[in-house]
Amino acid sequence: MSYEAESGDSITGRMSRDLYRQLSWLPPCPADFNRRCRAALESSDGLGLRIRELASFGLDDNQLIRLARTIGRARGQGSFLAPLASFRLGLASNGTSELVRDALVATAARHGLSLECVTAGYDQALQDSLSSDSPLNRAEPEAVLIALDWRGLALSPSPGDESSAKTAIDAALDSIDAIRDAVRRNNGAVCIVQNLAPPPEAVFGSLDRRVEG
């Protein structure tokens, strides 16, 4: 009986992982996906609708890159992408933002957006926000996603030291505010601040949350 319960739990867990890994709520990607991307560029009629249809499938990393490049080529050749609404997004991160740029562009088409994504330099979120001549500010995005994780905010642990913890948190908030103020001053874009995910390697599991610092 216990073996059956454990086996069932294992199957349920695997199904849950696959649901998100494979985007199982979306139709499976057709085998001729690459051909459809090429065909979409060959005819300008209804190009925006074709791109949105291609974005509606459960795409893996390579397919997202392929679709994002198809969108980029269409935009580069001046194709009309209606009914997709044009939107320019700045991405300021302390990581390699190019790794998520194509996924954002391709996925946005599923939601009706023709997204152009302009990235700041690696770990240059503050510097590029402050410089009016940076590619991020020269692009004049309509919104800037501030995608910093805990490593980019100098949130060093200080177990048992409430004062040091508060100082670190205040400094982190000041850093985010500095980026927001610079973006507002240089191009007036709306700022989107992503959630701050905690590091997965907790020393004492959930007990860490009960310890100051």
PDB file of C-alpha atoms in Angstrom:
ATOM      1  CA  MET A   1       0.000   0.000   0.000  1.00  0.00           C
ATOM      2  CA  SER A   2       2.770   2.441   0.895  1.00  0.00           C
ATOM      3  CA  TYR A   3       4.569   1.583  -2.352  1.00  0.00           C
ATOM      4  CA  GLU A   4       1.458   2.460  -4.341  1.00  0.00           C
ATOM      5  CA  ALA A   5       1.117   5.782  -2.495  1.00  0.00           C
ATOM      6  CA  GLU A   6       4.738   6.653  -3.092  1.00  0.00           C
ATOM      7  CA  SER A   7       4.468   5.629  -6.726  1.00  0.00           C
ATOM      8  CA  GLY A   8       1.347   7.767  -7.156  1.00  0.00           C
ATOM      9  CA  ASP A   9       3.037  10.752  -5.515  1.00  0.00           C
ATOM     10  CA  SER A  10       6.017  10.325  -7.812  1.00  0.00           C
ATOM     11  CA  ILE A  11       3.797  10.251 -10.899  1.00  0.00           C
ATOM     12  CA  THR A  12       1.884  13.333  -9.710  1.00  0.00           C
ATOM     13  CA  GLY A  13       5.113  15.224  -9.083  1.00  0.00           C
ATOM     14  CA  ARG A  14       6.470  14.298 -12.503  1.00  0.00           C
ATOM     15  CA  MET A  15       3.231  15.379 -14.185  1.00  0.00           C
ATOM     16  CA  SER A  16       3.370  18.710 -12.342  1.00  0.00           C
ATOM     17  CA  ARG A  17       6.954  19.321 -13.481  1.00  0.00           C
ATOM     18  CA  ASP A  18       6.118  18.386 -17.055  1.00  0.00           C
ATOM     19  CA  LEU A  19       3.127  20.730 -17.028  1.00  0.00           C
ATOM     20  CA  TYR A  20       5.402  23.750 -16.613  1.00  0.00           C
ATOM     21  CA  ARG A  21       8.450  22.416 -18.444  1.00  0.00           C
ATOM     22  CA  GLN A  22       6.461  21.571 -21.577  1.00  0.00           C
ATOM     23  CA  LEU A  23       3.763  24.284 -21.288  1.00  0.00           C
ATOM     24  CA  SER A  24       1.194  21.512 -21.466  1.00  0.00           C
ATOM     25  CA  TRP A  25      -1.779  23.917 -21.404  1.00  0.00           C
ATOM     26  CA  LEU A  26      -0.770  25.049 -24.919  1.00  0.00           C
ATOM     27  CA  PRO A  27      -1.140  23.066 -28.162  1.00  0.00           C
ATOM     28  CA  PRO A  28       1.961  21.005 -29.003  1.00  0.00           C
ATOM     29  CA  CYS A  29       4.372  22.581 -31.456  1.00  0.00           C
ATOM     30  CA  PRO A  30       3.853  21.249 -35.014  1.00  0.00           C
ATOM     31  CA  ALA A  31       6.674  19.306 -36.657  1.00  0.00           C
ATOM     32  CA  ASP A  32       6.910  21.851 -39.484  1.00  0.00           C
ATOM     33  CA  PHE A  33       7.325  24.845 -37.175  1.00  0.00           C
ATOM     34  CA  ASN A  34      10.502  26.078 -38.886  1.00  0.00           C
ATOM     35  CA  ARG A  35       8.850  25.877 -42.301  1.00  0.00           C
ATOM     36  CA  ARG A  36       5.886  27.878 -40.998  1.00  0.00           C
ATOM     37  CA  CYS A  37       8.257  30.585 -39.720  1.00  0.00           C
ATOM     38  CA  ARG A  38       9.877  30.829 -43.148  1.00  0.00           C
ATOM     39  CA  ALA A  39       6.505  30.854 -44.902  1.00  0.00           C
ATOM     40  CA  ALA A  40       5.254  33.658 -42.651  1.00  0.00           C
ATOM     41  CA  LEU A  41       8.046  35.937 -43.860  1.00  0.00           C
ATOM     42  CA  GLU A  42       7.424  35.139 -47.519  1.00  0.00           C
ATOM     43  CA  SER A  43       3.989  36.757 -47.507  1.00  0.00           C
ATOM     44  CA  SER A  44       3.172  40.023 -45.779  1.00  0.00           C
ATOM     45  CA  ASP A  45      -0.578  39.355 -45.796  1.00  0.00           C
ATOM     46  CA  GLY A  46      -1.782  38.622 -42.275  1.00  0.00           C
ATOM     47  CA  LEU A  47       1.787  38.364 -40.963  1.00  0.00           C
ATOM     48  CA  GLY A  48       0.856  39.536 -37.469  1.00  0.00           C
ATOM     49  CA  LEU A  49      -1.873  36.919 -37.181  1.00  0.00           C
ATOM     50  CA  ARG A  50       0.491  34.192 -38.401  1.00  0.00           C
ATOM     51  CA  ILE A  51       3.114  35.174 -35.862  1.00  0.00           C
ATOM     52  CA  ARG A  52       0.565  35.140 -33.057  1.00  0.00           C
ATOM     53  CA  GLU A  53      -0.594  31.695 -34.177  1.00  0.00           C
ATOM     54  CA  LEU A  54       2.999  30.417 -34.120  1.00  0.00           C
ATOM     55  CA  ALA A  55       3.454  31.877 -30.625  1.00  0.00           C
ATOM     56  CA  SER A  56       0.368  30.036 -29.360  1.00  0.00           C
ATOM     57  CA  PHE A  57       2.135  26.647 -29.315  1.00  0.00           C
ATOM     58  CA  GLY A  58       4.155  25.195 -26.459  1.00  0.00           C
ATOM     59  CA  LEU A  59       7.624  26.212 -27.685  1.00  0.00           C
ATOM     60  CA  ASP A  60      10.991  25.089 -26.375  1.00  0.00           C
ATOM     61  CA  ASP A  61      14.075  27.332 -26.117  1.00  0.00           C
ATOM     62  CA  ASN A  62      15.203  26.823 -29.716  1.00  0.00           C
ATOM     63  CA  GLN A  63      11.724  27.422 -31.098  1.00  0.00           C
ATOM     64  CA  LEU A  64      11.341  30.600 -29.046  1.00  0.00           C
ATOM     65  CA  ILE A  65      14.649  31.838 -30.475  1.00  0.00           C
ATOM     66  CA  ARG A  66      13.532  30.935 -34.002  1.00  0.00           C
ATOM     67  CA  LEU A  67      10.242  32.803 -33.626  1.00  0.00           C
ATOM     68  CA  ALA A  68      11.913  35.839 -32.030  1.00  0.00           C
ATOM     69  CA  ARG A  69      14.327  36.042 -34.958  1.00  0.00           C
ATOM     70  CA  THR A  70      11.416  35.720 -37.384  1.00  0.00           C
ATOM     71  CA  ILE A  71       9.753  38.670 -35.657  1.00  0.00           C
ATOM     72  CA  GLY A  72      13.028  40.620 -35.775  1.00  0.00           C
ATOM     73  CA  ARG A  73      13.422  39.991 -39.513  1.00  0.00           C
ATOM     74  CA  ALA A  74       9.827  41.004 -40.154  1.00  0.00           C
ATOM     75  CA  ARG A  75      10.351  44.227 -38.212  1.00  0.00           C
ATOM     76  CA  GLY A  76      13.654  44.846 -40.001  1.00  0.00           C
ATOM     77  CA  GLN A  77      12.067  44.590 -43.430  1.00  0.00           C
ATOM     78  CA  GLY A  78       9.322  47.017 -42.397  1.00  0.00           C
ATOM     79  CA  SER A  79       6.504  44.479 -42.407  1.00  0.00           C
ATOM     80  CA  PHE A  80       3.157  45.465 -40.907  1.00  0.00           C
ATOM     81  CA  LEU A  81       2.523  43.317 -37.814  1.00  0.00           C
ATOM     82  CA  ALA A  82      -1.054  44.341 -36.976  1.00  0.00           C
ATOM     83  CA  PRO A  83      -3.041  43.333 -35.032  1.00  0.00           C
ATOM     84  CA  LEU A  84       0.003  42.945 -32.760  1.00  0.00           C
ATOM     85  CA  ALA A  85       0.524  46.144 -30.753  1.00  0.00           C
ATOM     86  CA  SER A  86       4.063  47.549 -30.824  1.00  0.00           C
ATOM     87  CA  PHE A  87       5.822  47.831 -27.469  1.00  0.00           C
ATOM     88  CA  ARG A  88       9.453  48.622 -26.632  1.00  0.00           C
ATOM     89  CA  LEU A  89      10.756  47.160 -23.371  1.00  0.00           C
ATOM     90  CA  GLY A  90      14.062  47.941 -21.700  1.00  0.00           C
ATOM     91  CA  LEU A  91      15.649  45.142 -19.671  1.00  0.00           C
ATOM     92  CA  ALA A  92      18.084  46.080 -16.895  1.00  0.00           C
ATOM     93  CA  SER A  93      19.596  43.114 -15.089  1.00  0.00           C
ATOM     94  CA  ASN A  94      22.662  41.950 -13.202  1.00  0.00           C
ATOM     95  CA  GLY A  95      22.623  38.734 -15.253  1.00  0.00           C
ATOM     96  CA  THR A  96      22.974  37.829 -18.926  1.00  0.00           C
ATOM     97  CA  SER A  97      19.675  39.298 -20.103  1.00  0.00           C
ATOM     98  CA  GLU A  98      20.205  38.103 -23.691  1.00  0.00           C
ATOM     99  CA  LEU A  99      19.293  34.611 -22.463  1.00  0.00           C
ATOM    100  CA  VAL A 100      15.690  35.667 -21.786  1.00  0.00           C
ATOM    101  CA  ARG A 101      15.268  38.371 -24.440  1.00  0.00           C
ATOM    102  CA  ASP A 102      14.170  36.017 -27.232  1.00  0.00           C
ATOM    103  CA  ALA A 103      11.780  34.196 -24.921  1.00  0.00           C
ATOM    104  CA  LEU A 104      10.155  37.507 -23.953  1.00  0.00           C
ATOM    105  CA  VAL A 105       9.812  38.639 -27.581  1.00  0.00           C
ATOM    106  CA  ALA A 106       8.327  35.342 -28.786  1.00  0.00           C
ATOM    107  CA  THR A 107       5.997  34.898 -25.814  1.00  0.00           C
ATOM    108  CA  ALA A 108       4.731  38.483 -26.031  1.00  0.00           C
ATOM    109  CA  ALA A 109       3.301  37.708 -29.485  1.00  0.00           C
ATOM    110  CA  ARG A 110       0.982  35.135 -27.887  1.00  0.00           C
ATOM    111  CA  HIS A 111      -0.439  37.992 -25.806  1.00  0.00           C
ATOM    112  CA  GLY A 112      -0.922  40.311 -28.766  1.00  0.00           C
ATOM    113  CA  LEU A 113       2.308  42.322 -28.555  1.00  0.00           C
ATOM    114  CA  SER A 114       5.001  42.992 -31.107  1.00  0.00           C
ATOM    115  CA  LEU A 115       7.737  43.361 -28.499  1.00  0.00           C
ATOM    116  CA  GLU A 116      11.090  45.000 -29.096  1.00  0.00           C
ATOM    117  CA  CYS A 117      13.446  44.290 -26.212  1.00  0.00           C
ATOM    118  CA  VAL A 118      16.473  46.519 -25.553  1.00  0.00           C
ATOM    119  CA  THR A 119      18.926  45.206 -22.970  1.00  0.00           C
ATOM    120  CA  ALA A 120      21.377  46.985 -20.708  1.00  0.00           C
ATOM    121  CA  GLY A 121      24.944  45.693 -20.508  1.00  0.00           C
ATOM    122  CA  TYR A 122      25.816  42.737 -18.297  1.00  0.00           C
ATOM    123  CA  ASP A 123      25.542  43.811 -14.643  1.00  0.00           C
ATOM    124  CA  GLN A 124      25.201  47.433 -15.804  1.00  0.00           C
ATOM    125  CA  ALA A 125      21.633  48.142 -14.683  1.00  0.00           C
ATOM    126  CA  LEU A 126      22.556  51.190 -12.605  1.00  0.00           C
ATOM    127  CA  GLN A 127      25.264  52.511 -14.929  1.00  0.00           C
ATOM    128  CA  ASP A 128      23.119  52.249 -18.087  1.00  0.00           C
ATOM    129  CA  SER A 129      20.137  53.781 -16.309  1.00  0.00           C
ATOM    130  CA  LEU A 130      22.208  56.763 -15.167  1.00  0.00           C
ATOM    131  CA  SER A 131      23.795  57.438 -18.562  1.00  0.00           C
ATOM    132  CA  SER A 132      21.533  59.388 -20.906  1.00  0.00           C
ATOM    133  CA  ASP A 133      23.693  58.144 -23.794  1.00  0.00           C
ATOM    134  CA  SER A 134      23.384  54.430 -23.020  1.00  0.00           C
ATOM    135  CA  PRO A 135      21.642  52.151 -25.568  1.00  0.00           C
ATOM    136  CA  LEU A 136      18.913  51.579 -22.985  1.00  0.00           C
ATOM    137  CA  ASN A 137      18.014  55.260 -22.690  1.00  0.00           C
ATOM    138  CA  ARG A 138      18.620  56.145 -26.349  1.00  0.00           C
ATOM    139  CA  ALA A 139      16.027  53.490 -27.302  1.00  0.00           C
ATOM    140  CA  GLU A 140      13.361  55.423 -25.345  1.00  0.00           C
ATOM    141  CA  PRO A 141      11.500  52.323 -24.109  1.00  0.00           C
ATOM    142  CA  GLU A 142       7.913  52.546 -22.952  1.00  0.00           C
ATOM    143  CA  ALA A 143       8.758  50.458 -19.888  1.00  0.00           C
ATOM    144  CA  VAL A 144      11.914  49.130 -18.227  1.00  0.00           C
ATOM    145  CA  LEU A 145      11.975  45.775 -16.457  1.00  0.00           C
ATOM    146  CA  ILE A 146      14.377  45.936 -13.511  1.00  0.00           C
ATOM    147  CA  ALA A 147      15.360  42.285 -13.246  1.00  0.00           C
ATOM    148  CA  LEU A 148      17.799  42.082 -10.341  1.00  0.00           C
ATOM    149  CA  ASP A 149      18.305  39.066  -8.133  1.00  0.00           C
ATOM    150  CA  TRP A 150      19.700  39.016  -4.594  1.00  0.00           C
ATOM    151  CA  ARG A 151      23.274  38.865  -5.925  1.00  0.00           C
ATOM    152  CA  GLY A 152      22.833  42.221  -7.614  1.00  0.00           C
ATOM    153  CA  LEU A 153      21.641  43.898  -4.434  1.00  0.00           C
ATOM    154  CA  ALA A 154      24.490  42.962  -2.085  1.00  0.00           C
ATOM    155  CA  LEU A 155      22.113  41.218   0.313  1.00  0.00           C
ATOM    156  CA  SER A 156      24.783  39.437   2.335  1.00  0.00           C
ATOM    157  CA  PRO A 157      23.521  37.244   5.205  1.00  0.00           C
ATOM    158  CA  SER A 158      24.130  38.497   8.726  1.00  0.00           C
ATOM    159  CA  PRO A 159      22.572  35.834  10.985  1.00  0.00           C
ATOM    160  CA  GLY A 160      21.470  37.204  14.349  1.00  0.00           C
ATOM    161  CA  ASP A 161      22.402  40.798  13.485  1.00  0.00           C
ATOM    162  CA  GLU A 162      19.158  42.715  13.036  1.00  0.00           C
ATOM    163  CA  SER A 163      20.906  46.065  12.563  1.00  0.00           C
ATOM    164  CA  SER A 164      23.140  44.816   9.725  1.00  0.00           C
ATOM    165  CA  ALA A 165      20.155  43.139   8.096  1.00  0.00           C
ATOM    166  CA  LYS A 166      18.163  46.377   8.115  1.00  0.00           C
ATOM    167  CA  THR A 167      21.134  48.300   6.710  1.00  0.00           C
ATOM    168  CA  ALA A 168      21.492  45.795   3.860  1.00  0.00           C
ATOM    169  CA  ILE A 169      17.774  45.930   3.050  1.00  0.00           C
ATOM    170  CA  ASP A 170      17.732  49.724   3.065  1.00  0.00           C
ATOM    171  CA  ALA A 171      20.757  49.768   0.751  1.00  0.00           C
ATOM    172  CA  ALA A 172      19.061  47.331  -1.621  1.00  0.00           C
ATOM    173  CA  LEU A 173      15.915  49.457  -1.765  1.00  0.00           C
ATOM    174  CA  ASP A 174      18.043  52.564  -2.349  1.00  0.00           C
ATOM    175  CA  SER A 175      19.749  50.817  -5.292  1.00  0.00           C
ATOM    176  CA  ILE A 176      16.404  49.989  -6.898  1.00  0.00           C
ATOM    177  CA  ASP A 177      15.140  53.525  -6.297  1.00  0.00           C
ATOM    178  CA  ALA A 178      18.304  54.945  -7.892  1.00  0.00           C
ATOM    179  CA  ILE A 179      17.635  52.942 -11.064  1.00  0.00           C
ATOM    180  CA  ARG A 180      13.966  53.942 -11.099  1.00  0.00           C
ATOM    181  CA  ASP A 181      14.788  57.615 -10.611  1.00  0.00           C
ATOM    182  CA  ALA A 182      17.423  57.525 -13.375  1.00  0.00           C
ATOM    183  CA  VAL A 183      15.033  55.862 -15.830  1.00  0.00           C
ATOM    184  CA  ARG A 184      12.300  58.370 -15.015  1.00  0.00           C
ATOM    185  CA  ARG A 185      14.730  61.277 -15.416  1.00  0.00           C
ATOM    186  CA  ASN A 186      16.316  60.104 -18.682  1.00  0.00           C
ATOM    187  CA  ASN A 187      13.367  58.740 -20.649  1.00  0.00           C
ATOM    188  CA  GLY A 188      10.232  58.772 -18.513  1.00  0.00           C
ATOM    189  CA  ALA A 189       9.548  55.050 -18.951  1.00  0.00           C
ATOM    190  CA  VAL A 190       7.398  53.073 -16.545  1.00  0.00           C
ATOM    191  CA  CYS A 191       9.497  50.812 -14.307  1.00  0.00           C
ATOM    192  CA  ILE A 192       8.551  47.205 -13.588  1.00  0.00           C
ATOM    193  CA  VAL A 193      10.414  45.684 -10.632  1.00  0.00           C
ATOM    194  CA  GLN A 194      10.431  41.892 -10.631  1.00  0.00           C
ATOM    195  CA  ASN A 195       9.893  39.810  -7.514  1.00  0.00           C
ATOM    196  CA  LEU A 196      13.051  38.986  -5.581  1.00  0.00           C
ATOM    197  CA  ALA A 197      13.390  35.213  -5.385  1.00  0.00           C
ATOM    198  CA  PRO A 198      15.325  33.974  -2.346  1.00  0.00           C
ATOM    199  CA  PRO A 199      18.384  31.749  -2.957  1.00  0.00           C
ATOM    200  CA  PRO A 200      17.409  28.058  -3.057  1.00  0.00           C
ATOM    201  CA  GLU A 201      20.245  26.871  -0.797  1.00  0.00           C
ATOM    202  CA  ALA A 202      18.853  27.581   2.683  1.00  0.00           C
ATOM    203  CA  VAL A 203      21.183  26.498   5.483  1.00  0.00           C
ATOM    204  CA  PHE A 204      18.423  25.537   7.906  1.00  0.00           C
ATOM    205  CA  GLY A 205      15.467  25.281   5.546  1.00  0.00           C
ATOM    206  CA  SER A 206      12.371  27.183   6.647  1.00  0.00           C
ATOM    207  CA  LEU A 207      14.032  28.000   9.998  1.00  0.00           C
ATOM    208  CA  ASP A 208      16.175  30.570   8.152  1.00  0.00           C
ATOM    209  CA  ARG A 209      13.140  32.817   7.889  1.00  0.00           C
ATOM    210  CA  ARG A 210      12.883  32.950  11.687  1.00  0.00           C
ATOM    211  CA  VAL A 211      16.459  34.180  12.187  1.00  0.00           C
ATOM    212  CA  GLU A 212      17.217  37.885  11.920  1.00  0.00           C
ATOM    213  CA  GLY A 213      19.657  38.733   9.142  1.00  0.00           C
TER     214      GLY A 213
END
